Amino acid sequence: MALSEDLYKEVIIQHSQSPSHRGHLSHPSVVEEGLNRSCGDQVEVELFIEAGRIQEIRVNGRGCSISTASGSVMAEAVEGMELAQASKLIDQFKSMIVEGGAVEFPEELEDLEAFKGVQRYPVRVKCATLSWNALEQALQRAAGN
């Protein structure tokens, strides 16, 4: 299977061309930046956390299609989640991408599965996990760790 057929599935293309959750929050609880030194992709994740939930999230930055789409799909997945649920989802996504772990996401999160093929391309793994790593750091900062 060609790289473009495998990596740039329809979900990834759609999210990279029209990423959701762009812009800035007026009063974020925490802001975290991420940089992929391998390719120069940059991301900024803003969270508004209240009552133990990610009430709002914004993801901004510049990067490749994989990086942009991953941040967009991540934002759609975690907005409204309890912090512990979001942390678990981060672990699941990273397990799938980094280790090739078998993860079954619920139907409402099936867009995440579009990134399964990225695991076979180590250079792209950092692109796909960039926003997730920034989210993980933001949650740790919010928890005071």
PDB file of C-alpha atoms in Angstrom:
ATOM      1  CA  MET A   1       0.000   0.000   0.000  1.00  0.00           C
ATOM      2  CA  ALA A   2       1.435   3.380  -0.959  1.00  0.00           C
ATOM      3  CA  LEU A   3       2.303   5.852   1.753  1.00  0.00           C
ATOM      4  CA  SER A   4      -0.299   8.346   0.605  1.00  0.00           C
ATOM      5  CA  GLU A   5      -3.036   5.711   0.504  1.00  0.00           C
ATOM      6  CA  ASP A   6      -2.187   4.468   3.958  1.00  0.00           C
ATOM      7  CA  LEU A   7      -1.512   7.696   5.835  1.00  0.00           C
ATOM      8  CA  TYR A   8      -3.759  10.244   4.294  1.00  0.00           C
ATOM      9  CA  LYS A   9      -7.076   8.622   4.805  1.00  0.00           C
ATOM     10  CA  GLU A  10     -10.155  10.677   4.291  1.00  0.00           C
ATOM     11  CA  VAL A  11     -10.476  11.569   7.962  1.00  0.00           C
ATOM     12  CA  ILE A  12      -6.947  12.863   8.095  1.00  0.00           C
ATOM     13  CA  ILE A  13      -7.356  14.887   4.938  1.00  0.00           C
ATOM     14  CA  GLN A  14     -10.620  16.427   6.117  1.00  0.00           C
ATOM     15  CA  HIS A  15      -9.249  17.369   9.535  1.00  0.00           C
ATOM     16  CA  SER A  16      -6.027  18.758   8.101  1.00  0.00           C
ATOM     17  CA  GLN A  17      -7.902  20.921   5.619  1.00  0.00           C
ATOM     18  CA  SER A  18     -10.561  22.112   8.090  1.00  0.00           C
ATOM     19  CA  PRO A  19      -9.204  21.611  11.588  1.00  0.00           C
ATOM     20  CA  SER A  20     -11.712  22.058  14.373  1.00  0.00           C
ATOM     21  CA  HIS A  21     -11.231  23.863  17.663  1.00  0.00           C
ATOM     22  CA  ARG A  22      -8.953  26.582  16.287  1.00  0.00           C
ATOM     23  CA  GLY A  23      -8.751  30.012  17.870  1.00  0.00           C
ATOM     24  CA  HIS A  24      -8.118  31.064  21.417  1.00  0.00           C
ATOM     25  CA  LEU A  25      -9.970  30.824  24.698  1.00  0.00           C
ATOM     26  CA  SER A  26     -10.640  34.074  26.541  1.00  0.00           C
ATOM     27  CA  HIS A  27      -9.596  32.618  29.907  1.00  0.00           C
ATOM     28  CA  PRO A  28      -7.720  29.334  29.532  1.00  0.00           C
ATOM     29  CA  SER A  29      -6.951  27.384  32.680  1.00  0.00           C
ATOM     30  CA  VAL A  30      -3.723  26.135  31.182  1.00  0.00           C
ATOM     31  CA  VAL A  31      -1.754  26.591  27.974  1.00  0.00           C
ATOM     32  CA  GLU A  32       0.920  24.213  26.789  1.00  0.00           C
ATOM     33  CA  GLU A  33       3.151  24.349  23.752  1.00  0.00           C
ATOM     34  CA  GLY A  34       4.741  21.522  21.859  1.00  0.00           C
ATOM     35  CA  LEU A  35       7.504  21.391  19.276  1.00  0.00           C
ATOM     36  CA  ASN A  36       8.584  18.542  17.063  1.00  0.00           C
ATOM     37  CA  ARG A  37      12.285  19.219  16.651  1.00  0.00           C
ATOM     38  CA  SER A  38      12.495  16.630  13.862  1.00  0.00           C
ATOM     39  CA  CYS A  39      10.337  18.564  11.424  1.00  0.00           C
ATOM     40  CA  GLY A  40       9.500  21.912  13.026  1.00  0.00           C
ATOM     41  CA  ASP A  41       5.810  21.268  13.679  1.00  0.00           C
ATOM     42  CA  GLN A  42       4.508  23.470  16.488  1.00  0.00           C
ATOM     43  CA  VAL A  43       1.324  23.269  18.527  1.00  0.00           C
ATOM     44  CA  GLU A  44      -0.317  25.209  21.335  1.00  0.00           C
ATOM     45  CA  VAL A  45      -3.077  23.586  23.376  1.00  0.00           C
ATOM     46  CA  GLU A  46      -5.369  25.759  25.491  1.00  0.00           C
ATOM     47  CA  LEU A  47      -7.749  24.228  28.017  1.00  0.00           C
ATOM     48  CA  PHE A  48     -10.560  25.628  30.101  1.00  0.00           C
ATOM     49  CA  ILE A  49     -11.052  23.181  32.934  1.00  0.00           C
ATOM     50  CA  GLU A  50     -13.949  23.354  35.352  1.00  0.00           C
ATOM     51  CA  ALA A  51     -15.484  20.786  37.672  1.00  0.00           C
ATOM     52  CA  GLY A  52     -12.883  18.192  36.690  1.00  0.00           C
ATOM     53  CA  ARG A  53     -13.738  18.359  32.999  1.00  0.00           C
ATOM     54  CA  ILE A  54     -12.192  19.834  29.888  1.00  0.00           C
ATOM     55  CA  GLN A  55     -14.967  22.299  29.210  1.00  0.00           C
ATOM     56  CA  GLU A  56     -13.264  23.856  26.179  1.00  0.00           C
ATOM     57  CA  ILE A  57     -10.127  23.198  24.167  1.00  0.00           C
ATOM     58  CA  ARG A  58      -8.362  25.050  21.396  1.00  0.00           C
ATOM     59  CA  VAL A  59      -5.487  23.739  19.349  1.00  0.00           C
ATOM     60  CA  ASN A  60      -3.379  26.090  17.242  1.00  0.00           C
ATOM     61  CA  GLY A  61      -0.113  25.771  15.457  1.00  0.00           C
ATOM     62  CA  ARG A  62       1.504  24.918  12.209  1.00  0.00           C
ATOM     63  CA  GLY A  63       2.551  21.577  10.908  1.00  0.00           C
ATOM     64  CA  CYS A  64       2.028  18.796   8.450  1.00  0.00           C
ATOM     65  CA  SER A  65      -1.282  17.135   7.631  1.00  0.00           C
ATOM     66  CA  ILE A  66      -0.773  14.383  10.204  1.00  0.00           C
ATOM     67  CA  SER A  67       0.037  16.854  12.978  1.00  0.00           C
ATOM     68  CA  THR A  68      -2.841  19.194  12.164  1.00  0.00           C
ATOM     69  CA  ALA A  69      -5.389  16.398  11.764  1.00  0.00           C
ATOM     70  CA  SER A  70      -4.281  14.676  14.953  1.00  0.00           C
ATOM     71  CA  GLY A  71      -4.748  17.884  16.967  1.00  0.00           C
ATOM     72  CA  SER A  72      -8.172  18.430  15.429  1.00  0.00           C
ATOM     73  CA  VAL A  73      -9.375  14.892  16.118  1.00  0.00           C
ATOM     74  CA  MET A  74      -7.916  15.040  19.633  1.00  0.00           C
ATOM     75  CA  ALA A  75      -9.776  18.264  20.426  1.00  0.00           C
ATOM     76  CA  GLU A  76     -13.077  16.815  19.239  1.00  0.00           C
ATOM     77  CA  ALA A  77     -12.475  13.690  21.302  1.00  0.00           C
ATOM     78  CA  VAL A  78     -11.540  15.246  24.644  1.00  0.00           C
ATOM     79  CA  GLU A  79     -13.745  18.339  24.857  1.00  0.00           C
ATOM     80  CA  GLY A  80     -16.248  17.639  27.614  1.00  0.00           C
ATOM     81  CA  MET A  81     -14.300  14.687  29.029  1.00  0.00           C
ATOM     82  CA  GLU A  82     -13.381  14.274  32.661  1.00  0.00           C
ATOM     83  CA  LEU A  83      -9.657  14.760  33.184  1.00  0.00           C
ATOM     84  CA  ALA A  84      -9.086  11.107  34.072  1.00  0.00           C
ATOM     85  CA  GLN A  85     -10.922  10.003  30.908  1.00  0.00           C
ATOM     86  CA  ALA A  86      -8.772  12.323  28.804  1.00  0.00           C
ATOM     87  CA  SER A  87      -5.589  10.962  30.405  1.00  0.00           C
ATOM     88  CA  LYS A  88      -6.708   7.411  29.650  1.00  0.00           C
ATOM     89  CA  LEU A  89      -7.471   8.340  26.048  1.00  0.00           C
ATOM     90  CA  ILE A  90      -4.014   9.913  25.690  1.00  0.00           C
ATOM     91  CA  ASP A  91      -2.451   6.655  26.883  1.00  0.00           C
ATOM     92  CA  GLN A  92      -4.589   4.603  24.487  1.00  0.00           C
ATOM     93  CA  PHE A  93      -3.835   6.808  21.489  1.00  0.00           C
ATOM     94  CA  LYS A  94      -0.119   6.867  22.187  1.00  0.00           C
ATOM     95  CA  SER A  95      -0.086   3.096  22.728  1.00  0.00           C
ATOM     96  CA  MET A  96      -1.709   2.641  19.322  1.00  0.00           C
ATOM     97  CA  ILE A  97       0.636   5.066  17.562  1.00  0.00           C
ATOM     98  CA  VAL A  98       3.927   4.417  19.328  1.00  0.00           C
ATOM     99  CA  GLU A  99       3.695   0.719  20.167  1.00  0.00           C
ATOM    100  CA  GLY A 100       1.169  -0.493  17.616  1.00  0.00           C
ATOM    101  CA  GLY A 101      -1.109  -1.552  20.463  1.00  0.00           C
ATOM    102  CA  ALA A 102      -4.541  -2.913  19.646  1.00  0.00           C
ATOM    103  CA  VAL A 103      -7.032  -0.340  20.851  1.00  0.00           C
ATOM    104  CA  GLU A 104     -10.738  -0.309  20.152  1.00  0.00           C
ATOM    105  CA  PHE A 105     -12.250   3.103  20.505  1.00  0.00           C
ATOM    106  CA  PRO A 106     -15.965   3.620  21.059  1.00  0.00           C
ATOM    107  CA  GLU A 107     -17.955   4.556  17.961  1.00  0.00           C
ATOM    108  CA  GLU A 108     -17.975   8.269  18.809  1.00  0.00           C
ATOM    109  CA  LEU A 109     -14.153   8.224  18.810  1.00  0.00           C
ATOM    110  CA  GLU A 110     -13.613   6.093  15.714  1.00  0.00           C
ATOM    111  CA  ASP A 111     -11.836   8.951  13.886  1.00  0.00           C
ATOM    112  CA  LEU A 112      -8.861   8.177  16.115  1.00  0.00           C
ATOM    113  CA  GLU A 113      -8.451   4.858  14.333  1.00  0.00           C
ATOM    114  CA  ALA A 114      -7.530   6.694  11.135  1.00  0.00           C
ATOM    115  CA  PHE A 115      -4.094   7.169  12.666  1.00  0.00           C
ATOM    116  CA  LYS A 116      -3.345   3.448  13.137  1.00  0.00           C
ATOM    117  CA  GLY A 117      -1.215   3.326  10.005  1.00  0.00           C
ATOM    118  CA  VAL A 118       1.073   6.064  11.264  1.00  0.00           C
ATOM    119  CA  GLN A 119       2.765   3.557  13.585  1.00  0.00           C
ATOM    120  CA  ARG A 120       4.541   2.038  10.576  1.00  0.00           C
ATOM    121  CA  TYR A 121       6.236   5.362   9.803  1.00  0.00           C
ATOM    122  CA  PRO A 122       8.425   6.344  12.787  1.00  0.00           C
ATOM    123  CA  VAL A 123       9.144   9.793  11.391  1.00  0.00           C
ATOM    124  CA  ARG A 124       5.401  10.536  11.433  1.00  0.00           C
ATOM    125  CA  VAL A 125       4.794   9.188  14.940  1.00  0.00           C
ATOM    126  CA  LYS A 126       6.148  12.401  16.464  1.00  0.00           C
ATOM    127  CA  CYS A 127       3.832  14.407  14.214  1.00  0.00           C
ATOM    128  CA  ALA A 128       0.776  12.399  15.284  1.00  0.00           C
ATOM    129  CA  THR A 129       1.593  12.544  18.994  1.00  0.00           C
ATOM    130  CA  LEU A 130       2.684  16.199  19.186  1.00  0.00           C
ATOM    131  CA  SER A 131      -0.662  17.653  20.257  1.00  0.00           C
ATOM    132  CA  TRP A 132      -1.357  14.645  22.520  1.00  0.00           C
ATOM    133  CA  ASN A 133       1.929  15.197  24.322  1.00  0.00           C
ATOM    134  CA  ALA A 134       1.072  18.871  24.774  1.00  0.00           C
ATOM    135  CA  LEU A 135      -2.359  17.910  26.116  1.00  0.00           C
ATOM    136  CA  GLU A 136      -0.778  15.433  28.508  1.00  0.00           C
ATOM    137  CA  GLN A 137       1.598  18.116  29.813  1.00  0.00           C
ATOM    138  CA  ALA A 138      -1.283  20.583  30.131  1.00  0.00           C
ATOM    139  CA  LEU A 139      -3.274  18.098  32.205  1.00  0.00           C
ATOM    140  CA  GLN A 140      -0.257  17.465  34.419  1.00  0.00           C
ATOM    141  CA  ARG A 141       0.223  21.211  34.932  1.00  0.00           C
ATOM    142  CA  ALA A 142      -3.462  21.605  35.710  1.00  0.00           C
ATOM    143  CA  ALA A 143      -3.161  18.848  38.311  1.00  0.00           C
ATOM    144  CA  GLY A 144      -0.151  20.597  39.835  1.00  0.00           C
ATOM    145  CA  ASN A 145       2.370  17.929  38.862  1.00  0.00           C
TER     146      ASN A 145
END
